[in-house]
PDB file of C-alpha atoms and ligand atoms in Angstrom:
ATOM      1  CA  MET R 226     -19.455  -9.228   6.690  1.00  0.00           C
ATOM      2  CA  LYS R 227     -17.725  -6.460   8.656  1.00  0.00           C
ATOM      3  CA  ILE R 228     -15.308  -3.997   7.073  1.00  0.00           C
ATOM      4  CA  ILE R 229     -12.394  -2.301   8.789  1.00  0.00           C
ATOM      5  CA  GLY R 230     -10.799   0.635   6.980  1.00  0.00           C
ATOM      6  CA  GLY R 231      -7.301   1.631   8.024  1.00  0.00           C
ATOM      7  CA  SER R 232      -6.093   5.221   7.709  1.00  0.00           C
ATOM      8  CA  ALA R 233      -4.665   4.651   4.220  1.00  0.00           C
ATOM      9  CA  SER R 234      -7.955   3.368   2.834  1.00  0.00           C
ATOM     10  CA  SER R 235     -10.771   4.788   4.944  1.00  0.00           C
ATOM     11  CA  ASP R 236     -12.572   6.394   1.981  1.00  0.00           C
ATOM     12  CA  LEU R 237     -12.350   3.243  -0.107  1.00  0.00           C
ATOM     13  CA  ALA R 238     -13.474   1.065   2.823  1.00  0.00           C
ATOM     14  CA  GLY R 239     -16.567   3.276   3.198  1.00  0.00           C
ATOM     15  CA  ARG R 240     -17.364   2.925  -0.501  1.00  0.00           C
ATOM     16  CA  LEU R 241     -16.797  -0.826  -0.303  1.00  0.00           C
ATOM     17  CA  ALA R 242     -19.172  -1.110   2.640  1.00  0.00           C
ATOM     18  CA  GLY R 243     -21.750   0.794   0.572  1.00  0.00           C
ATOM     19  CA  GLU R 244     -21.281  -1.524  -2.411  1.00  0.00           C
ATOM     20  CA  LEU R 245     -21.618  -4.633  -0.252  1.00  0.00           C
ATOM     21  CA  ASN R 246     -24.299  -3.263   2.023  1.00  0.00           C
ATOM     22  CA  ALA R 247     -21.998  -4.280   4.886  1.00  0.00           C
ATOM     23  CA  ASN R 248     -21.184  -2.528   8.142  1.00  0.00           C
ATOM     24  CA  LEU R 249     -18.039  -0.516   8.757  1.00  0.00           C
ATOM     25  CA  VAL R 250     -16.515  -1.477  12.099  1.00  0.00           C
ATOM     26  CA  ALA R 251     -16.060   1.330  14.626  1.00  0.00           C
ATOM     27  CA  THR R 252     -12.359   1.801  15.267  1.00  0.00           C
ATOM     28  CA  GLU R 253      -9.976   4.209  16.919  1.00  0.00           C
ATOM     29  CA  VAL R 254      -6.641   5.312  15.465  1.00  0.00           C
ATOM     30  CA  LYS R 255      -4.293   7.694  17.242  1.00  0.00           C
ATOM     31  CA  ARG R 256      -0.788   8.948  16.687  1.00  0.00           C
ATOM     32  CA  PHE R 257       1.471   9.622  19.640  1.00  0.00           C
ATOM     33  CA  PRO R 258       3.665  12.747  19.584  1.00  0.00           C
ATOM     34  CA  ASP R 259       6.564  10.651  18.252  1.00  0.00           C
ATOM     35  CA  ASP R 260       4.274   9.426  15.399  1.00  0.00           C
ATOM     36  CA  GLU R 261       3.871   5.903  16.760  1.00  0.00           C
ATOM     37  CA  ALA R 262       0.424   4.580  15.873  1.00  0.00           C
ATOM     38  CA  TYR R 263      -2.228   3.179  18.225  1.00  0.00           C
ATOM     39  CA  VAL R 264      -5.212   1.250  16.864  1.00  0.00           C
ATOM     40  CA  ARG R 265      -8.270  -0.282  18.499  1.00  0.00           C
ATOM     41  CA  VAL R 266     -11.272  -2.188  17.178  1.00  0.00           C
ATOM     42  CA  VAL R 267     -14.180  -0.756  19.157  1.00  0.00           C
ATOM     43  CA  ASP R 268     -17.105  -2.924  17.989  1.00  0.00           C
ATOM     44  CA  ASP R 269     -17.546  -6.525  19.053  1.00  0.00           C
ATOM     45  CA  ILE R 270     -16.691  -8.577  15.955  1.00  0.00           C
ATOM     46  CA  THR R 271     -16.404 -12.001  17.582  1.00  0.00           C
ATOM     47  CA  GLY R 272     -17.341 -14.721  15.103  1.00  0.00           C
ATOM     48  CA  GLU R 273     -17.643 -12.301  12.154  1.00  0.00           C
ATOM     49  CA  ASP R 274     -16.252 -12.521   8.615  1.00  0.00           C
ATOM     50  CA  VAL R 275     -13.938  -9.529   8.563  1.00  0.00           C
ATOM     51  CA  VAL R 276     -12.448  -7.617   5.632  1.00  0.00           C
ATOM     52  CA  LEU R 277      -9.494  -5.357   6.485  1.00  0.00           C
ATOM     53  CA  VAL R 278      -8.675  -2.643   3.918  1.00  0.00           C
ATOM     54  CA  GLN R 279      -5.358  -0.823   4.143  1.00  0.00           C
ATOM     55  CA  SER R 280      -2.959   0.154   1.366  1.00  0.00           C
ATOM     56  CA  ALA R 281       0.698  -0.562   2.059  1.00  0.00           C
ATOM     57  CA  TYR R 282       1.997   2.958   1.506  1.00  0.00           C
ATOM     58  CA  PRO R 283       3.696   4.950   2.863  1.00  0.00           C
ATOM     59  CA  ASP R 284       5.661   3.065   5.523  1.00  0.00           C
ATOM     60  CA  ARG R 285       3.655   4.437   8.449  1.00  0.00           C
ATOM     61  CA  ASN R 286       0.539   2.826   6.972  1.00  0.00           C
ATOM     62  CA  ILE R 287       2.339  -0.492   6.666  1.00  0.00           C
ATOM     63  CA  VAL R 288       3.073  -0.414  10.389  1.00  0.00           C
ATOM     64  CA  GLU R 289      -0.567   0.489  11.016  1.00  0.00           C
ATOM     65  CA  LEU R 290      -1.627  -2.521   8.933  1.00  0.00           C
ATOM     66  CA  PHE R 291       0.426  -4.822  11.136  1.00  0.00           C
ATOM     67  CA  LEU R 292      -1.150  -3.287  14.236  1.00  0.00           C
ATOM     68  CA  TRP R 293      -4.640  -4.002  12.855  1.00  0.00           C
ATOM     69  CA  GLN R 294      -3.669  -7.584  12.255  1.00  0.00           C
ATOM     70  CA  ASP R 295      -2.294  -7.903  15.750  1.00  0.00           C
ATOM     71  CA  ALA R 296      -5.508  -6.480  17.220  1.00  0.00           C
ATOM     72  CA  LEU R 297      -7.624  -8.843  15.116  1.00  0.00           C
ATOM     73  CA  ALA R 298      -5.603 -11.867  16.214  1.00  0.00           C
ATOM     74  CA  ASP R 299      -7.111 -11.492  19.702  1.00  0.00           C
ATOM     75  CA  LEU R 300     -10.733 -11.016  18.617  1.00  0.00           C
ATOM     76  CA  SER R 301     -11.801 -14.542  17.592  1.00  0.00           C
ATOM     77  CA  VAL R 302     -13.112 -13.472  14.184  1.00  0.00           C
ATOM     78  CA  LYS R 303     -14.496 -16.204  11.929  1.00  0.00           C
ATOM     79  CA  SER R 304     -12.364 -15.236   8.922  1.00  0.00           C
ATOM     80  CA  LEU R 305     -10.067 -12.432   7.879  1.00  0.00           C
ATOM     81  CA  ARG R 306      -9.614 -11.284   4.308  1.00  0.00           C
ATOM     82  CA  VAL R 307      -6.944  -8.639   3.844  1.00  0.00           C
ATOM     83  CA  ILE R 308      -7.345  -6.106   1.031  1.00  0.00           C
ATOM     84  CA  ILE R 309      -4.157  -4.221   0.211  1.00  0.00           C
ATOM     85  CA  PRO R 310      -5.377  -1.978  -2.641  1.00  0.00           C
ATOM     86  CA  TYR R 311      -1.857  -0.681  -3.307  1.00  0.00           C
ATOM     87  CA  LEU R 312       0.835  -3.196  -2.490  1.00  0.00           C
ATOM     88  CA  GLY R 313       3.980  -1.161  -1.877  1.00  0.00           C
ATOM     89  CA  TYR R 314       7.431  -2.725  -2.179  1.00  0.00           C
ATOM     90  CA  ALA R 315       6.333  -4.996  -5.046  1.00  0.00           C
ATOM     91  CA  ARG R 316       9.097  -3.599  -7.273  1.00  0.00           C
ATOM     92  CA  GLN R 317      11.721  -5.406  -5.169  1.00  0.00           C
ATOM     93  CA  ASP R 318      10.428  -8.912  -5.818  1.00  0.00           C
ATOM     94  CA  LYS R 319      13.861 -10.530  -5.911  1.00  0.00           C
ATOM     95  CA  ALA R 320      17.443  -9.859  -4.851  1.00  0.00           C
ATOM     96  CA  PHE R 321      18.873  -8.139  -7.928  1.00  0.00           C
ATOM     97  CA  LEU R 322      22.258  -7.930  -6.149  1.00  0.00           C
ATOM     98  CA  LYS R 323      23.653 -10.281  -3.533  1.00  0.00           C
ATOM     99  CA  GLY R 324      22.789  -9.071  -0.059  1.00  0.00           C
ATOM    100  CA  GLU R 325      19.630  -7.180  -0.973  1.00  0.00           C
ATOM    101  CA  ALA R 326      16.386  -7.678   0.912  1.00  0.00           C
ATOM    102  CA  VAL R 327      13.530  -9.171  -1.079  1.00  0.00           C
ATOM    103  CA  SER R 328      11.263  -6.419   0.190  1.00  0.00           C
ATOM    104  CA  ILE R 329       7.926  -7.821  -0.927  1.00  0.00           C
ATOM    105  CA  ARG R 330       8.764 -11.136   0.741  1.00  0.00           C
ATOM    106  CA  ALA R 331       9.345  -9.332   4.024  1.00  0.00           C
ATOM    107  CA  LEU R 332       5.953  -7.646   3.707  1.00  0.00           C
ATOM    108  CA  ALA R 333       4.202 -10.825   2.586  1.00  0.00           C
ATOM    109  CA  ASN R 334       5.325 -12.707   5.687  1.00  0.00           C
ATOM    110  CA  LEU R 335       3.548 -10.182   7.891  1.00  0.00           C
ATOM    111  CA  ILE R 336       0.586  -9.249   5.669  1.00  0.00           C
ATOM    112  CA  GLN R 337      -0.713 -12.807   5.614  1.00  0.00           C
ATOM    113  CA  THR R 338      -0.543 -13.283   9.370  1.00  0.00           C
ATOM    114  CA  GLY R 339      -3.944 -14.537  10.488  1.00  0.00           C
ATOM    115  CA  ALA R 340      -5.492 -13.967   7.057  1.00  0.00           C
ATOM    116  CA  SER R 341      -7.231 -16.544   4.913  1.00  0.00           C
ATOM    117  CA  GLU R 342      -6.977 -14.547   1.690  1.00  0.00           C
ATOM    118  CA  MET R 343      -5.197 -11.568   0.272  1.00  0.00           C
ATOM    119  CA  TYR R 344      -6.563  -9.187  -2.382  1.00  0.00           C
ATOM    120  CA  THR R 345      -4.702  -6.472  -4.227  1.00  0.00           C
ATOM    121  CA  VAL R 346      -5.225  -4.312  -7.300  1.00  0.00           C
ATOM    122  CA  ASP R 347      -2.762  -4.184 -10.224  1.00  0.00           C
ATOM    123  CA  ALA R 348       0.302  -5.439  -8.362  1.00  0.00           C
ATOM    124  CA  HIS R 349       3.392  -3.909  -9.917  1.00  0.00           C
ATOM    125  CA  SER R 350       5.189  -7.250 -10.064  1.00  0.00           C
ATOM    126  CA  LYS R 351       3.638 -10.459 -11.238  1.00  0.00           C
ATOM    127  CA  GLY R 352       6.311 -12.204  -9.137  1.00  0.00           C
ATOM    128  CA  ALA R 353       4.966 -10.816  -5.857  1.00  0.00           C
ATOM    129  CA  SER R 354       2.314 -13.521  -5.525  1.00  0.00           C
ATOM    130  CA  ARG R 355       4.869 -16.257  -5.025  1.00  0.00           C
ATOM    131  CA  TYR R 356       5.649 -14.997  -1.523  1.00  0.00           C
ATOM    132  CA  PHE R 357       2.070 -15.374  -0.316  1.00  0.00           C
ATOM    133  CA  ASP R 358       0.997 -18.741   1.049  1.00  0.00           C
ATOM    134  CA  VAL R 359      -2.588 -17.600   1.505  1.00  0.00           C
ATOM    135  CA  ARG R 360      -4.897 -17.383  -1.511  1.00  0.00           C
ATOM    136  CA  TRP R 361      -3.788 -14.460  -3.709  1.00  0.00           C
ATOM    137  CA  ASN R 362      -6.427 -12.490  -5.635  1.00  0.00           C
ATOM    138  CA  GLU R 363      -5.132  -9.816  -7.998  1.00  0.00           C
ATOM    139  CA  LEU R 364      -7.835  -7.513  -9.346  1.00  0.00           C
ATOM    140  CA  SER R 365      -7.673  -5.126 -12.282  1.00  0.00           C
ATOM    141  CA  ALA R 366      -8.646  -1.456 -12.071  1.00  0.00           C
ATOM    142  CA  ALA R 367      -9.156  -1.390 -15.851  1.00  0.00           C
ATOM    143  CA  PRO R 368     -12.996  -1.271 -15.598  1.00  0.00           C
ATOM    144  CA  ALA R 369     -12.808   1.725 -13.242  1.00  0.00           C
ATOM    145  CA  LEU R 370     -10.274   3.561 -15.456  1.00  0.00           C
ATOM    146  CA  ALA R 371     -12.225   2.791 -18.626  1.00  0.00           C
ATOM    147  CA  GLY R 372     -15.428   3.976 -16.944  1.00  0.00           C
ATOM    148  CA  HIS R 373     -13.908   7.424 -16.458  1.00  0.00           C
ATOM    149  CA  LEU R 374     -12.534   7.571 -20.009  1.00  0.00           C
ATOM    150  CA  LYS R 375     -15.721   6.331 -21.678  1.00  0.00           C
ATOM    151  CA  SER R 376     -17.292   9.740 -22.208  1.00  0.00           C
ATOM    152  CA  LEU R 377     -14.064  11.345 -23.440  1.00  0.00           C
ATOM    153  CA  ASN R 378     -14.000   9.903 -26.961  1.00  0.00           C
ATOM    154  CA  ILE R 379     -10.577   8.321 -26.595  1.00  0.00           C
ATOM    155  CA  ASP R 380      -8.956   7.333 -29.911  1.00  0.00           C
ATOM    156  CA  SER R 381      -6.000   5.464 -28.486  1.00  0.00           C
ATOM    157  CA  VAL R 382      -4.729   4.117 -25.156  1.00  0.00           C
ATOM    158  CA  LEU R 383      -0.982   4.180 -24.748  1.00  0.00           C
ATOM    159  CA  ALA R 384       1.230   2.418 -22.225  1.00  0.00           C
ATOM    160  CA  PRO R 385       4.313   4.458 -21.320  1.00  0.00           C
ATOM    161  CA  ASP R 386       6.409   1.284 -21.406  1.00  0.00           C
ATOM    162  CA  LYS R 387       6.049  -2.305 -22.527  1.00  0.00           C
ATOM    163  CA  GLY R 388       5.470  -3.490 -18.940  1.00  0.00           C
ATOM    164  CA  ALA R 389       2.249  -1.478 -18.747  1.00  0.00           C
ATOM    165  CA  LEU R 390       0.928  -2.654 -22.116  1.00  0.00           C
ATOM    166  CA  GLU R 391      -1.300  -5.410 -20.735  1.00  0.00           C
ATOM    167  CA  HIS R 392      -2.942  -2.897 -18.378  1.00  0.00           C
ATOM    168  CA  ALA R 393      -3.380  -0.312 -21.158  1.00  0.00           C
ATOM    169  CA  LYS R 394      -4.719  -2.952 -23.531  1.00  0.00           C
ATOM    170  CA  ARG R 395      -7.371  -4.030 -21.025  1.00  0.00           C
ATOM    171  CA  VAL R 396      -8.561  -0.428 -20.820  1.00  0.00           C
ATOM    172  CA  ALA R 397      -8.429  -0.046 -24.621  1.00  0.00           C
ATOM    173  CA  ASP R 398     -10.453  -3.227 -25.110  1.00  0.00           C
ATOM    174  CA  LEU R 399     -13.161  -1.934 -22.775  1.00  0.00           C
ATOM    175  CA  LEU R 400     -13.241   1.303 -24.790  1.00  0.00           C
ATOM    176  CA  ASN R 401     -13.094  -0.502 -28.124  1.00  0.00           C
ATOM    177  CA  CYS R 402     -10.107   1.487 -29.275  1.00  0.00           C
ATOM    178  CA  GLU R 403      -6.497   0.839 -30.266  1.00  0.00           C
ATOM    179  CA  SER R 404      -3.534   0.453 -27.885  1.00  0.00           C
ATOM    180  CA  ASP R 405       0.217   0.885 -28.233  1.00  0.00           C
ATOM    181  CA  TYR R 406       3.261   1.419 -26.020  1.00  0.00           C
ATOM    182  CA  LEU R 407       6.338   3.606 -25.841  1.00  0.00           C
ATOM    183  CA  GLU R 408       9.940   2.509 -25.329  1.00  0.00           C
ATOM    184  CA  LYS R 409      11.052   3.703 -21.912  1.00  0.00           C
ATOM    185  CA  LYS R 410      14.491   3.455 -20.370  1.00  0.00           C
ATOM    186  CA  ARG R 411      14.891   4.172 -16.661  1.00  0.00           C
ATOM    187  CA  ILE R 412      18.148   5.990 -15.892  1.00  0.00           C
ATOM    188  CA  ASP R 413      17.558   6.301 -12.121  1.00  0.00           C
ATOM    189  CA  SER R 414      14.569   6.588  -9.805  1.00  0.00           C
ATOM    190  CA  HIS R 415      14.027  10.211 -10.813  1.00  0.00           C
ATOM    191  CA  THR R 416      14.982  10.088 -14.506  1.00  0.00           C
ATOM    192  CA  VAL R 417      13.531   8.244 -17.477  1.00  0.00           C
ATOM    193  CA  GLU R 418      14.104   8.483 -21.210  1.00  0.00           C
ATOM    194  CA  VAL R 419      11.351   7.744 -23.689  1.00  0.00           C
ATOM    195  CA  SER R 420      12.779   6.863 -27.096  1.00  0.00           C
ATOM    196  CA  PRO R 421      11.265   8.416 -30.178  1.00  0.00           C
ATOM    197  CA  LYS R 422       8.939   6.001 -31.927  1.00  0.00           C
ATOM    198  CA  SER R 423       6.738   6.398 -34.929  1.00  0.00           C
ATOM    199  CA  LEU R 424       3.272   6.981 -33.541  1.00  0.00           C
ATOM    200  CA  ASP R 425       0.044   7.707 -35.270  1.00  0.00           C
ATOM    201  CA  ALA R 426      -1.124  10.322 -32.746  1.00  0.00           C
ATOM    202  CA  GLY R 427      -1.855  13.290 -35.048  1.00  0.00           C
ATOM    203  CA  GLY R 428      -5.087  15.020 -34.016  1.00  0.00           C
ATOM    204  CA  LYS R 429      -6.008  12.196 -31.625  1.00  0.00           C
ATOM    205  CA  VAL R 430      -7.356  12.109 -28.099  1.00  0.00           C
ATOM    206  CA  VAL R 431      -4.871   9.823 -26.339  1.00  0.00           C
ATOM    207  CA  ALA R 432      -5.051   8.291 -22.861  1.00  0.00           C
ATOM    208  CA  ILE R 433      -1.767   7.211 -21.275  1.00  0.00           C
ATOM    209  CA  VAL R 434      -2.471   4.442 -18.777  1.00  0.00           C
ATOM    210  CA  ASP R 435       0.048   3.144 -16.235  1.00  0.00           C
ATOM    211  CA  ASP R 436      -0.166   1.117 -13.056  1.00  0.00           C
ATOM    212  CA  ILE R 437       1.732   3.665 -10.938  1.00  0.00           C
ATOM    213  CA  ILE R 438       2.495   7.358 -11.231  1.00  0.00           C
ATOM    214  CA  SER R 439       5.224   8.216  -8.751  1.00  0.00           C
ATOM    215  CA  THR R 440       7.432  11.218  -9.609  1.00  0.00           C
ATOM    216  CA  GLY R 441       5.440  11.782 -12.800  1.00  0.00           C
ATOM    217  CA  GLY R 442       8.633  11.643 -14.885  1.00  0.00           C
ATOM    218  CA  THR R 443       7.413   8.781 -17.060  1.00  0.00           C
ATOM    219  CA  ILE R 444       4.111  10.457 -17.917  1.00  0.00           C
ATOM    220  CA  VAL R 445       5.753  13.831 -18.591  1.00  0.00           C
ATOM    221  CA  LYS R 446       8.182  12.256 -21.097  1.00  0.00           C
ATOM    222  CA  ALA R 447       5.403  10.229 -22.718  1.00  0.00           C
ATOM    223  CA  THR R 448       3.247  13.340 -23.021  1.00  0.00           C
ATOM    224  CA  GLU R 449       6.108  15.250 -24.670  1.00  0.00           C
ATOM    225  CA  GLN R 450       6.429  12.453 -27.242  1.00  0.00           C
ATOM    226  CA  LEU R 451       2.722  12.515 -27.935  1.00  0.00           C
ATOM    227  CA  ARG R 452       2.633  16.290 -28.312  1.00  0.00           C
ATOM    228  CA  GLU R 453       5.557  16.059 -30.782  1.00  0.00           C
ATOM    229  CA  HIS R 454       3.474  13.597 -32.761  1.00  0.00           C
ATOM    230  CA  GLY R 455       0.572  16.040 -32.838  1.00  0.00           C
ATOM    231  CA  ALA R 456      -1.778  14.536 -30.260  1.00  0.00           C
ATOM    232  CA  LYS R 457      -4.765  16.822 -29.736  1.00  0.00           C
ATOM    233  CA  THR R 458      -5.499  15.843 -26.126  1.00  0.00           C
ATOM    234  CA  VAL R 459      -3.415  13.835 -23.640  1.00  0.00           C
ATOM    235  CA  ILE R 460      -5.109  12.353 -20.575  1.00  0.00           C
ATOM    236  CA  ALA R 461      -3.048  10.399 -18.037  1.00  0.00           C
ATOM    237  CA  GLY R 462      -4.661   7.797 -15.821  1.00  0.00           C
ATOM    238  CA  CYS R 463      -3.233   5.311 -13.367  1.00  0.00           C
ATOM    239  CA  THR R 464      -4.350   2.809 -10.790  1.00  0.00           C
ATOM    240  CA  HIS R 465      -2.034   3.967  -8.010  1.00  0.00           C
ATOM    241  CA  GLY R 466      -1.374   7.712  -7.758  1.00  0.00           C
ATOM    242  CA  LEU R 467       1.610   8.183  -5.474  1.00  0.00           C
ATOM    243  CA  PHE R 468       2.318  11.668  -6.863  1.00  0.00           C
ATOM    244  CA  VAL R 469       5.483  12.221  -4.839  1.00  0.00           C
ATOM    245  CA  ALA R 470       6.840  15.738  -4.272  1.00  0.00           C
ATOM    246  CA  ASP R 471       5.749  18.129  -7.075  1.00  0.00           C
ATOM    247  CA  ALA R 472       4.492  15.378  -9.409  1.00  0.00           C
ATOM    248  CA  LEU R 473       1.011  16.869  -9.818  1.00  0.00           C
ATOM    249  CA  GLU R 474       2.530  20.236 -10.716  1.00  0.00           C
ATOM    250  CA  LYS R 475       4.761  18.624 -13.375  1.00  0.00           C
ATOM    251  CA  LEU R 476       1.806  16.683 -14.718  1.00  0.00           C
ATOM    252  CA  LYS R 477       0.073  19.889 -15.724  1.00  0.00           C
ATOM    253  CA  VAL R 478       1.617  19.178 -19.162  1.00  0.00           C
ATOM    254  CA  CYS R 479      -1.314  16.752 -19.529  1.00  0.00           C
ATOM    255  CA  ASP R 480      -4.843  17.923 -20.246  1.00  0.00           C
ATOM    256  CA  GLU R 481      -6.088  15.797 -17.352  1.00  0.00           C
ATOM    257  CA  VAL R 482      -4.611  13.443 -14.749  1.00  0.00           C
ATOM    258  CA  PHE R 483      -6.608  10.974 -12.713  1.00  0.00           C
ATOM    259  CA  SER R 484      -6.136   7.946 -10.523  1.00  0.00           C
ATOM    260  CA  THR R 485      -8.229   5.480  -8.571  1.00  0.00           C
ATOM    261  CA  ASP R 486      -8.725   5.498  -4.816  1.00  0.00           C
ATOM    262  CA  THR R 487      -6.278   2.683  -4.034  1.00  0.00           C
ATOM    263  CA  LEU R 488      -4.364   5.689  -2.703  1.00  0.00           C
ATOM    264  CA  MET R 489      -6.044   8.917  -1.735  1.00  0.00           C
ATOM    265  CA  SER R 490      -4.945  11.956  -3.742  1.00  0.00           C
ATOM    266  CA  PRO R 491      -6.508  15.163  -5.054  1.00  0.00           C
ATOM    267  CA  VAL R 492      -7.088  13.391  -8.383  1.00  0.00           C
ATOM    268  CA  SER R 493      -8.537  10.082  -7.098  1.00  0.00           C
ATOM    269  CA  LYS R 494     -11.521  10.496  -9.378  1.00  0.00           C
ATOM    270  CA  VAL R 495     -12.554   6.872  -9.736  1.00  0.00           C
ATOM    271  CA  THR R 496     -13.112   4.089  -7.256  1.00  0.00           C
ATOM    272  CA  VAL R 497     -12.104   0.447  -7.273  1.00  0.00           C
ATOM    273  CA  ALA R 498     -14.786  -0.327  -4.673  1.00  0.00           C
ATOM    274  CA  GLY R 499     -16.972  -1.979  -7.326  1.00  0.00           C
ATOM    275  CA  VAL R 500     -14.136  -4.164  -8.578  1.00  0.00           C
ATOM    276  CA  ILE R 501     -13.267  -5.294  -5.030  1.00  0.00           C
ATOM    277  CA  ALA R 502     -16.924  -5.786  -4.053  1.00  0.00           C
ATOM    278  CA  GLU R 503     -17.474  -7.977  -7.071  1.00  0.00           C
ATOM    279  CA  ALA R 504     -14.478 -10.137  -6.170  1.00  0.00           C
ATOM    280  CA  LEU R 505     -15.545 -10.451  -2.530  1.00  0.00           C
ATOM    281  CA  GLY R 506     -19.096 -11.208  -3.552  1.00  0.00           C
ATOM    282  CA  ALA R 507     -17.938 -13.854  -5.979  1.00  0.00           C
ATOM    283  CA  GLN R 508     -15.895 -15.454  -3.189  1.00  0.00           C
ATOM    284  CA  ARG R 509     -18.870 -15.422  -0.831  1.00  0.00           C
ATOM    285  CA  ASP R 510     -21.171 -17.388  -3.142  1.00  0.00           C
TER     286      ASP R 510
HETATM  287  C1  R5P Z 750       7.221   1.371 -13.862  1.00  0.00           C
HETATM  288  O1  R5P Z 750       7.494   0.297 -14.332  1.00  0.00           O
HETATM  289  C2  R5P Z 750       5.828   1.785 -13.499  1.00  0.00           C
HETATM  290  O2  R5P Z 750       4.879   1.118 -14.288  1.00  0.00           O
HETATM  291  C3  R5P Z 750       5.656   3.273 -13.638  1.00  0.00           C
HETATM  292  O3  R5P Z 750       5.849   3.619 -15.004  1.00  0.00           O
HETATM  293  C4  R5P Z 750       6.614   4.036 -12.784  1.00  0.00           C
HETATM  294  O4  R5P Z 750       6.543   3.600 -11.453  1.00  0.00           O
HETATM  295  C5  R5P Z 750       6.311   5.512 -12.853  1.00  0.00           C
HETATM  296  O5  R5P Z 750       7.253   6.198 -12.103  1.00  0.00           O
HETATM  297  P1  R5P Z 750       7.465   7.754 -12.286  1.00  0.00           P
HETATM  298  O6  R5P Z 750       6.135   8.415 -12.163  1.00  0.00           O
HETATM  299  O7  R5P Z 750       8.404   8.122 -11.156  1.00  0.00           O
HETATM  300  O8  R5P Z 750       8.098   7.960 -13.613  1.00  0.00           O
END
């Protein structure tokens, strides 16, 4: 098996290669002065089973992903499995208003070009899979998140909204502790409201677990609620740390913030390489 790591996921691809005892393919990536990307597969990978790892965020990395796929189409590889650790655009999984693009469908059409299978981690929308004709494998980062929290004596894992409850519950189950969720209302892409709710957080060490942290607004509001209810320690963890603009600064209201390496950030403290390696290994057998 040969692994290609695109610019968005080079660290994770290296860890994955280590987990699988597989070789990383030598590649070349350049940016022209106008920011257009250039990619080249340097090694000879004719007849190989290839795994391409590239998160679909931000847009420039999506274009780079398509360039990798185009390059691979000419190289007579035996098989191509595409790993998109963070699948951007999954929020827009349908036309909410007439005339809107179904963004994830547009991505899906290109992502699956030449691929036999697609893997992603904690897709934001369960509806995204329907746009992929190739085999869809959705993995959970819960074991990686729980691994980090294990030594921190967590009393309770909280989802900041009902949509994230399944994710939070998976982590809670691995930690053998309780889970709950908050009632969140999104006002616009920068503003959320978290409704007061009776919570038994007094004196507790609480982990807030979400799939995505973007502006950080959701976690900040959830943390405020927890502090009002007397939580002793608030730790925020997510699978995909986008941390746009000054999100990490705002998140200093938490005692700790961490994410996985589906996206690279200063707080990517845990890796999903093991979770992906296990899935690829299971497929191989
Ligand atoms: C929403 O449904 C997601 O699970 C996250 O809660 C959301 O993307 C977080 O966004 P932000 O950090 O901007 O509040």
